[in-house]
């Protein structure tokens, strides 16, 4: 995130030359490696391409870089005295390993947001700064100094946080548990990662909702799992489809996000919940219940989780602070049978020795404090308000061109586009006009959908963002 000093007496091209020279000498771009193109660098730095061309020319004249038509600009192999034979082929390593890169659309969105942080962000599935409890957390941190030993803690998680979660889960989610059945994780994402890496093996078949949470798709594939999709209708998935998948593919686990599902906003039907638990117990099939959104229910009466109805221990329950407080705290939890918690805590010890104790202490204090309930009330009200702003804007800007069902909780609105337009082109046209969203195809097999997150953008940006989106959509419709 290096920035130019525009008021400096040093010319801009020279600042770029010096910056690149430094990064090359630090080994960030080893001998022989490819530099970003002139166009990309100019875009990233917000300068004219001609300025970058000048900086490259200077580096070239010093023998630091070499350009070849058609194959881009590379760091010179001889300049640093490094013997090229001994330079590791880093790009080969970067493409190797068993961990797959993120989906191309998600990388494109991240790149666009890095390049232009002022884009109106309908893509990031998190709260805007004004919805997070920053003031409350600042007060708690100044009132409660950290005085305990700052050594490695229990990899299962900081005990006072697990104790606070026992009350939270009982009071807010109707889940009766004990602190020994809770594992603290670095967000739900890590719970999903631990489950896929430690409880499943390459080749295992699992069922997921279609559409479903996009960041877990490459993670499942990296773990070598075979994914089978369960269509989501207005009531969620059909339990009988799970039975059929089990018969056909011997699925080993089902992943579900039953409350305000990402991306559709659907709530899994009450009758289907009972049927699902019956199917799970009949087949001895574990269900992963990923439940980050339920407390955002705008009426303040969230649906009961599957886990609260699970008398035989079929459900691995995952929760998180990310969508109800602050995603950057990286606090998540899992409620699971003891053997699983022990296995995953042991894996945790090998991975990272557990989560930092400081955010865990803050989270425990926040959950127990008198700030928590009023924060939730305010959050629900403001999320509903933002949802309404988004819906109003869509009705005004795109009448007859989008259809959707207004969700009663969560952070997202799932829209079907009536005109048939290309996902990627629509995203690029929108980025050009200053907004990002997530194309629906990243969530599953169906195309022609868009996910707008209304929680992340500022209230004042929502109407403007949708009018820019409408321009992008009309541009593509007119160019057909
Ligand atoms: C359904 C679902 N599960 C898990 C996550 C991961 O959240 P975190 O790791 O921040 O708790 C997200 C984030 O968007 C999500 O939407």
XYZ file of C-alpha atoms and ligand atoms in Angstrom:
496
model
C 0.000 0.000 0.000
C 2.905 2.353 -0.769
C 1.789 5.860 -1.628
C 3.399 8.600 -3.646
C 4.248 11.852 -1.927
C 2.579 14.198 -4.353
C 3.820 17.322 -2.572
C 7.443 16.167 -2.494
C 10.117 17.926 -4.531
C 11.229 14.542 -5.874
C 9.546 13.988 -9.256
C 6.854 11.311 -9.286
C 8.659 9.106 -11.824
C 11.773 9.188 -9.604
C 9.768 8.168 -6.544
C 8.443 5.214 -8.537
C 11.940 4.316 -9.743
C 13.337 4.384 -6.183
C 10.398 2.428 -4.801
C 10.726 -0.328 -7.398
C 14.497 -0.449 -6.983
C 14.068 -0.903 -3.226
C 11.515 -3.685 -3.628
C 13.758 -5.457 -6.141
C 16.745 -5.190 -3.786
C 14.658 -6.581 -0.881
C 14.001 -9.702 -2.964
C 10.274 -9.052 -3.430
C 10.906 -9.321 -7.159
C 13.817 -11.759 -7.537
C 16.093 -11.861 -10.617
C 14.137 -13.037 -13.660
C 10.716 -12.359 -12.143
C 7.980 -10.487 -13.963
C 7.086 -6.953 -12.870
C 3.488 -5.692 -13.013
C 2.727 -4.144 -16.405
C 3.083 -0.375 -16.932
C -0.672 -0.100 -17.313
C -1.399 -1.967 -14.075
C 1.170 -0.013 -12.068
C -0.161 3.269 -13.437
C -3.686 2.242 -12.397
C -2.528 1.134 -8.932
C -0.605 4.316 -8.278
C -3.119 6.652 -9.884
C -0.594 8.164 -12.314
C -0.335 8.466 -16.093
C 1.102 5.513 -17.908
C 3.771 7.819 -19.329
C 5.120 8.422 -15.786
C 5.550 4.692 -15.225
C 7.149 4.357 -18.680
C 9.700 6.965 -17.573
C 10.414 5.103 -14.312
C 10.869 1.811 -16.199
C 13.196 3.522 -18.671
C 15.355 4.722 -15.777
C 15.493 1.242 -14.222
C 16.317 -0.192 -17.641
C 19.143 2.288 -18.133
C 20.577 1.176 -14.773
C 20.440 -2.440 -15.963
C 18.022 -3.398 -13.181
C 15.186 -4.505 -15.439
C 14.883 -5.810 -18.973
C 11.903 -5.646 -21.320
C 11.127 -7.942 -24.190
C 8.296 -7.349 -26.593
C 5.469 -9.719 -25.823
C 6.876 -11.093 -22.569
C 6.679 -8.063 -20.302
C 9.302 -6.490 -18.079
C 11.512 -8.668 -15.901
C 14.119 -8.065 -13.239
C 17.566 -8.465 -14.759
C 19.142 -11.818 -13.995
C 22.691 -10.589 -13.737
C 22.510 -7.187 -12.100
C 22.456 -8.305 -8.464
C 25.338 -10.679 -8.750
C 22.907 -13.500 -8.103
C 23.652 -16.584 -10.148
C 20.441 -17.160 -12.053
C 20.851 -20.958 -11.774
C 20.309 -20.709 -8.022
C 17.266 -18.471 -7.991
C 14.245 -20.527 -7.003
C 11.465 -20.498 -9.540
C 9.055 -18.642 -7.286
C 6.235 -18.429 -9.773
C 6.250 -22.229 -10.072
C 6.099 -22.479 -6.257
C 3.328 -19.900 -6.143
C 1.268 -22.018 -8.531
C 2.091 -25.220 -6.636
C 1.002 -26.477 -3.223
C -2.312 -28.094 -2.540
C -4.183 -24.925 -1.605
C -6.184 -23.592 -4.522
C -6.336 -19.853 -5.225
C -9.581 -17.991 -4.641
C -12.209 -17.804 -7.351
C -11.176 -15.372 -10.149
C -14.140 -13.030 -9.543
C -13.256 -12.784 -5.842
C -9.634 -11.978 -6.675
C -10.780 -9.367 -9.184
C -13.018 -7.725 -6.567
C -10.209 -7.702 -3.982
C -7.824 -6.214 -6.532
C -10.344 -3.500 -7.506
C -10.920 -2.598 -3.833
C -7.164 -2.479 -3.163
C -6.623 -0.236 -6.133
C -9.498 2.059 -5.339
C -10.614 2.003 -1.697
C -13.289 4.598 -2.464
C -15.319 2.142 -4.598
C -18.851 1.739 -3.266
C -18.608 -1.702 -1.752
C -21.634 -3.975 -2.216
C -19.291 -6.992 -2.262
C -17.650 -7.388 1.163
C -19.878 -9.428 3.451
C -19.333 -7.414 6.604
C -20.577 -4.420 8.583
C -19.724 -0.795 7.854
C -17.549 1.008 10.420
C -20.536 2.800 11.994
C -22.320 -0.507 12.668
C -19.407 -2.038 14.584
C -19.220 -1.537 18.368
C -15.966 0.444 18.264
C -16.805 2.803 21.122
C -17.946 -0.008 23.381
C -14.801 -2.005 22.638
C -12.549 0.994 23.238
C -14.218 1.585 26.611
C -13.932 -2.077 27.611
C -10.270 -2.148 26.637
C -9.469 0.928 28.682
C -11.485 -0.248 31.701
C -10.120 -3.804 31.732
C -6.382 -3.922 31.434
C -4.931 -7.265 30.441
C -3.062 -8.515 33.501
C -2.895 -12.305 33.054
C 0.165 -14.186 31.885
C 0.709 -13.606 28.180
C 1.989 -17.071 27.363
C 0.594 -19.679 24.998
C -2.949 -20.299 26.058
C -5.135 -23.379 25.797
C -5.478 -24.053 22.023
C -9.149 -24.860 22.606
C -9.660 -21.194 23.490
C -9.486 -18.745 26.369
C -11.591 -20.165 29.227
C -13.447 -16.924 30.189
C -14.566 -16.560 26.550
C -15.802 -20.144 26.435
C -17.667 -19.498 29.696
C -19.235 -16.323 28.299
C -20.265 -18.287 25.190
C -22.004 -20.947 27.296
C -24.406 -18.230 28.576
C -24.631 -16.508 25.176
C -25.523 -19.744 23.395
C -28.138 -20.619 25.983
C -29.714 -17.170 26.074
C -29.563 -16.241 22.382
C -29.525 -19.542 20.536
C -31.269 -21.965 22.898
C -28.167 -24.195 22.823
C -27.261 -25.924 26.101
C -23.582 -26.713 26.264
C -20.514 -26.577 28.482
C -17.186 -24.843 28.034
C -15.459 -28.168 27.308
C -17.615 -28.591 24.163
C -16.596 -25.229 22.711
C -13.608 -24.552 20.488
C -12.649 -20.938 19.787
C -11.555 -20.321 16.208
C -10.290 -17.471 14.095
C -13.773 -16.870 12.621
C -16.199 -19.392 11.107
C -13.834 -19.674 8.186
C -11.302 -21.464 10.370
C -13.986 -23.759 11.786
C -14.845 -24.781 8.215
C -11.166 -25.207 7.409
C -10.507 -27.399 10.457
C -13.526 -29.568 9.679
C -12.534 -30.089 6.046
C -8.860 -30.737 6.821
C -9.125 -32.822 9.980
C -12.413 -34.704 9.819
C -12.620 -35.484 6.109
C -10.224 -37.075 3.635
C -9.515 -36.421 -0.040
C -12.147 -38.133 -2.155
C -14.887 -37.883 0.489
C -18.260 -36.745 -0.823
C -20.036 -33.869 0.927
C -23.281 -32.019 0.249
C -23.454 -28.234 0.063
C -26.250 -25.808 -0.655
C -26.550 -24.401 -4.175
C -26.012 -21.461 -4.221
C -23.765 -21.218 -1.161
C -20.983 -19.289 0.541
C -18.300 -18.704 -2.078
C -15.172 -18.542 0.075
C -15.666 -22.123 1.190
C -15.866 -23.534 -2.345
C -12.116 -23.473 -3.191
C -11.356 -24.578 0.374
C -13.487 -27.709 -0.063
C -11.812 -28.379 -3.390
C -8.324 -27.871 -1.893
C -9.197 -30.576 0.649
C -9.922 -32.881 -2.312
C -13.619 -33.250 -1.426
C -16.230 -34.207 -3.970
C -18.992 -31.613 -3.800
C -22.642 -32.410 -4.411
C -25.063 -29.556 -4.617
C -28.466 -29.337 -2.984
C -30.788 -26.821 -4.656
C -32.090 -24.081 -2.325
C -35.725 -22.992 -2.757
C -37.681 -20.462 -0.677
C -37.537 -22.856 2.313
C -33.903 -23.923 1.887
C -32.777 -27.406 0.847
C -34.984 -30.502 0.648
C -34.088 -33.156 3.245
C -35.173 -35.906 0.853
C -32.484 -34.723 -1.603
C -29.949 -35.479 1.128
C -31.223 -39.011 1.533
C -30.984 -39.487 -2.244
C -27.406 -38.140 -2.305
C -26.433 -40.447 0.531
C -27.779 -43.468 -1.326
C -26.016 -42.527 -4.520
C -22.695 -41.100 -3.326
C -22.394 -42.065 0.364
C -21.956 -38.423 1.340
C -20.053 -38.044 4.608
C -21.240 -34.634 5.744
C -23.750 -31.883 4.929
C -22.812 -28.181 5.116
C -25.664 -25.778 5.734
C -26.228 -22.116 6.519
C -29.874 -22.374 7.627
C -30.537 -18.855 8.926
C -30.462 -15.967 6.404
C -28.430 -18.083 4.087
C -25.539 -16.518 2.210
C -26.265 -15.508 -0.538
C -30.049 -16.055 -0.851
C -31.210 -14.777 2.577
C -33.439 -17.873 2.903
C -34.501 -19.299 6.256
C -34.621 -23.097 6.344
C -38.266 -24.123 6.904
C -39.339 -25.300 10.396
C -40.823 -28.571 9.143
C -37.755 -29.285 7.007
C -35.503 -28.802 10.066
C -37.253 -31.678 11.811
C -37.095 -33.823 8.664
C -33.403 -33.062 8.232
C -32.570 -34.122 11.784
C -34.561 -37.344 11.246
C -32.676 -38.083 8.026
C -29.355 -37.276 9.750
C -30.077 -39.601 12.655
C -31.340 -42.372 10.382
C -28.150 -42.239 8.264
C -25.742 -41.278 11.117
C -24.831 -38.305 8.972
C -23.125 -35.221 10.497
C -24.568 -31.792 9.712
C -22.398 -28.664 9.859
C -24.615 -25.741 10.844
C -22.888 -22.492 9.897
C -24.868 -19.801 11.741
C -23.206 -16.383 11.530
C -26.276 -14.267 10.677
C -29.160 -15.355 12.912
C -28.853 -12.571 15.503
C -29.268 -9.966 12.791
C -32.974 -10.978 12.517
C -34.620 -7.581 12.110
C -37.523 -8.402 14.435
C -35.187 -9.641 17.162
C -36.644 -13.162 17.087
C -34.076 -15.299 15.250
C -34.998 -18.795 14.080
C -33.893 -21.573 16.448
C -30.774 -23.349 15.290
C -30.730 -27.014 14.333
C -28.290 -27.519 17.182
C -30.927 -26.543 19.748
C -33.124 -29.409 18.456
C -30.297 -31.919 18.146
C -30.681 -34.420 20.982
C -28.272 -37.051 19.621
C -25.267 -34.904 18.678
C -25.523 -34.925 14.855
C -24.779 -31.214 14.470
C -21.452 -29.385 14.504
C -22.484 -25.819 15.254
C -20.416 -22.840 14.047
C -20.856 -19.235 15.175
C -18.959 -15.988 14.743
C -18.570 -12.402 15.880
C -18.014 -11.243 12.306
C -21.554 -10.408 11.210
C -22.860 -9.230 14.570
C -19.914 -7.225 15.896
C -16.583 -6.982 14.068
C -15.103 -9.259 11.408
C -11.571 -7.996 12.106
C -11.616 -9.381 15.643
C -11.524 -12.857 14.071
C -13.543 -14.493 16.815
C -15.507 -17.598 15.989
C -16.601 -20.730 17.839
C -17.659 -24.291 17.309
C -19.860 -26.439 19.511
C -19.114 -30.104 18.948
C -18.861 -33.489 20.693
C -15.820 -33.736 22.979
C -13.833 -36.088 20.767
C -14.114 -33.604 17.904
C -13.219 -30.575 20.020
C -10.126 -32.405 21.306
C -9.073 -33.487 17.831
C -9.487 -29.986 16.407
C -7.776 -28.311 19.382
C -4.823 -30.630 18.823
C -4.762 -29.619 15.133
C -4.982 -26.010 16.245
C -1.877 -26.468 18.358
C 0.031 -27.716 15.326
C -1.315 -24.935 13.131
C -0.957 -21.756 15.168
C -0.980 -22.590 18.929
C -4.469 -21.082 19.196
C -5.921 -17.635 18.777
C -4.358 -14.548 20.372
C -5.745 -14.173 23.904
C -6.254 -10.401 23.720
C -9.204 -10.314 21.278
C -10.613 -13.316 23.132
C -10.563 -11.365 26.378
C -12.226 -8.361 24.733
C -14.891 -10.585 23.149
C -15.647 -12.232 26.513
C -16.042 -8.852 28.175
C -18.218 -7.534 25.375
C -20.548 -10.551 25.513
C -20.956 -10.208 29.293
C -21.278 -6.421 29.280
C -24.385 -4.253 29.302
C -23.300 -3.007 25.883
C -24.040 -6.205 24.003
C -27.868 -6.180 23.902
C -28.226 -2.467 22.995
C -25.591 -2.961 20.295
C -27.628 -5.818 18.788
C -30.825 -3.746 18.885
C -29.150 -0.866 17.088
C -27.534 -3.214 14.581
C -30.815 -4.883 13.643
C -32.568 -1.565 13.189
C -29.825 -0.123 11.020
C -29.470 -3.239 8.902
C -33.180 -3.195 8.200
C -32.948 0.480 7.308
C -30.083 -0.186 4.897
C -31.950 -3.108 3.357
C -34.885 -0.760 2.741
C -32.625 1.880 1.204
C -31.253 -0.714 -1.191
C -34.701 -1.984 -2.144
C -35.994 1.558 -2.703
C -33.001 2.330 -4.908
C -33.488 -0.838 -6.972
C -37.183 -0.094 -7.443
C -36.397 3.441 -8.530
C -33.405 2.724 -10.775
C -34.250 -0.663 -12.228
C -38.034 -1.112 -12.325
C -38.885 -4.433 -13.970
C -35.207 -5.314 -14.458
C -34.488 -7.102 -11.150
C -36.540 -9.399 -8.929
C -35.823 -10.396 -5.331
C -37.354 -11.478 -2.049
C -36.661 -9.042 0.794
C -34.745 -10.924 3.507
C -35.850 -10.598 7.140
C -32.297 -10.769 8.455
C -28.688 -10.892 7.301
C -26.480 -8.552 5.315
C -27.284 -9.436 1.709
C -29.926 -9.070 -0.991
C -30.002 -11.751 -3.694
C -31.337 -10.397 -6.988
C -32.283 -12.073 -10.219
C -31.485 -9.931 -13.244
C -34.232 -9.980 -15.836
C -31.988 -9.051 -18.828
C -29.496 -11.677 -19.862
C -26.067 -10.058 -19.449
C -22.544 -11.386 -19.061
C -21.493 -11.554 -15.363
C -17.889 -10.564 -15.950
C -18.712 -7.657 -18.255
C -21.282 -6.334 -15.804
C -18.705 -6.430 -13.012
C -16.097 -4.622 -15.129
C -18.582 -1.943 -16.255
C -19.593 -1.460 -12.620
C -15.982 -1.184 -11.407
C -15.380 1.460 -14.083
C -18.290 3.439 -12.625
C -17.076 3.061 -9.034
C -18.954 0.129 -7.494
C -18.349 -3.556 -6.755
C -20.809 -6.385 -6.084
C -20.544 -10.173 -6.257
C -21.740 -11.887 -9.453
C -24.124 -14.675 -8.521
C -22.277 -17.340 -10.509
C -19.484 -17.510 -7.901
C -21.950 -19.064 -5.471
C -22.965 -22.022 -7.574
C -24.342 -23.282 -10.780
C -27.021 -20.721 -11.660
C -26.182 -17.538 -13.569
C -28.055 -14.243 -13.945
C -27.953 -13.347 -10.243
C -26.223 -10.621 -8.263
C -25.512 -10.445 -4.531
C -25.644 -6.948 -3.071
C -24.352 -6.615 0.482
C -26.105 -3.597 1.969
C -24.319 -3.718 5.357
C -20.865 -2.605 4.210
C -21.582 0.568 2.230
C -22.401 3.831 4.000
C -26.094 4.756 4.040
C -25.442 7.746 1.796
C -23.691 5.556 -0.800
C -26.466 3.028 -1.356
C -28.694 5.056 -3.718
C -25.731 6.414 -5.643
C -24.169 2.953 -5.949
C -27.346 1.461 -7.384
C -27.692 4.272 -9.909
C -24.135 3.507 -11.072
C -25.010 -0.197 -11.256
C -28.118 0.672 -13.305
C -25.920 2.654 -15.743
C -23.592 -0.326 -16.112
C -26.482 -2.718 -16.714
C -28.136 -0.419 -19.287
C -24.823 0.056 -21.082
C -24.570 -3.709 -21.573
C -28.212 -4.058 -22.583
C -27.795 -1.291 -25.193
C -24.567 -2.738 -26.574
C -26.243 -6.097 -27.429
C -22.027 -18.344 5.565
C -20.694 -17.845 6.022
N -19.895 -18.680 6.717
C -18.693 -18.283 7.151
C -18.201 -17.024 6.888
C -16.847 -16.637 7.409
O -16.937 -15.651 8.351
P -15.887 -15.383 9.494
O -14.720 -16.289 9.272
O -15.530 -13.958 9.380
O -16.599 -15.716 10.762
C -18.983 -16.139 6.143
C -18.472 -14.811 5.764
O -18.952 -14.138 4.888
C -20.266 -16.571 5.703
O -21.061 -15.752 4.997
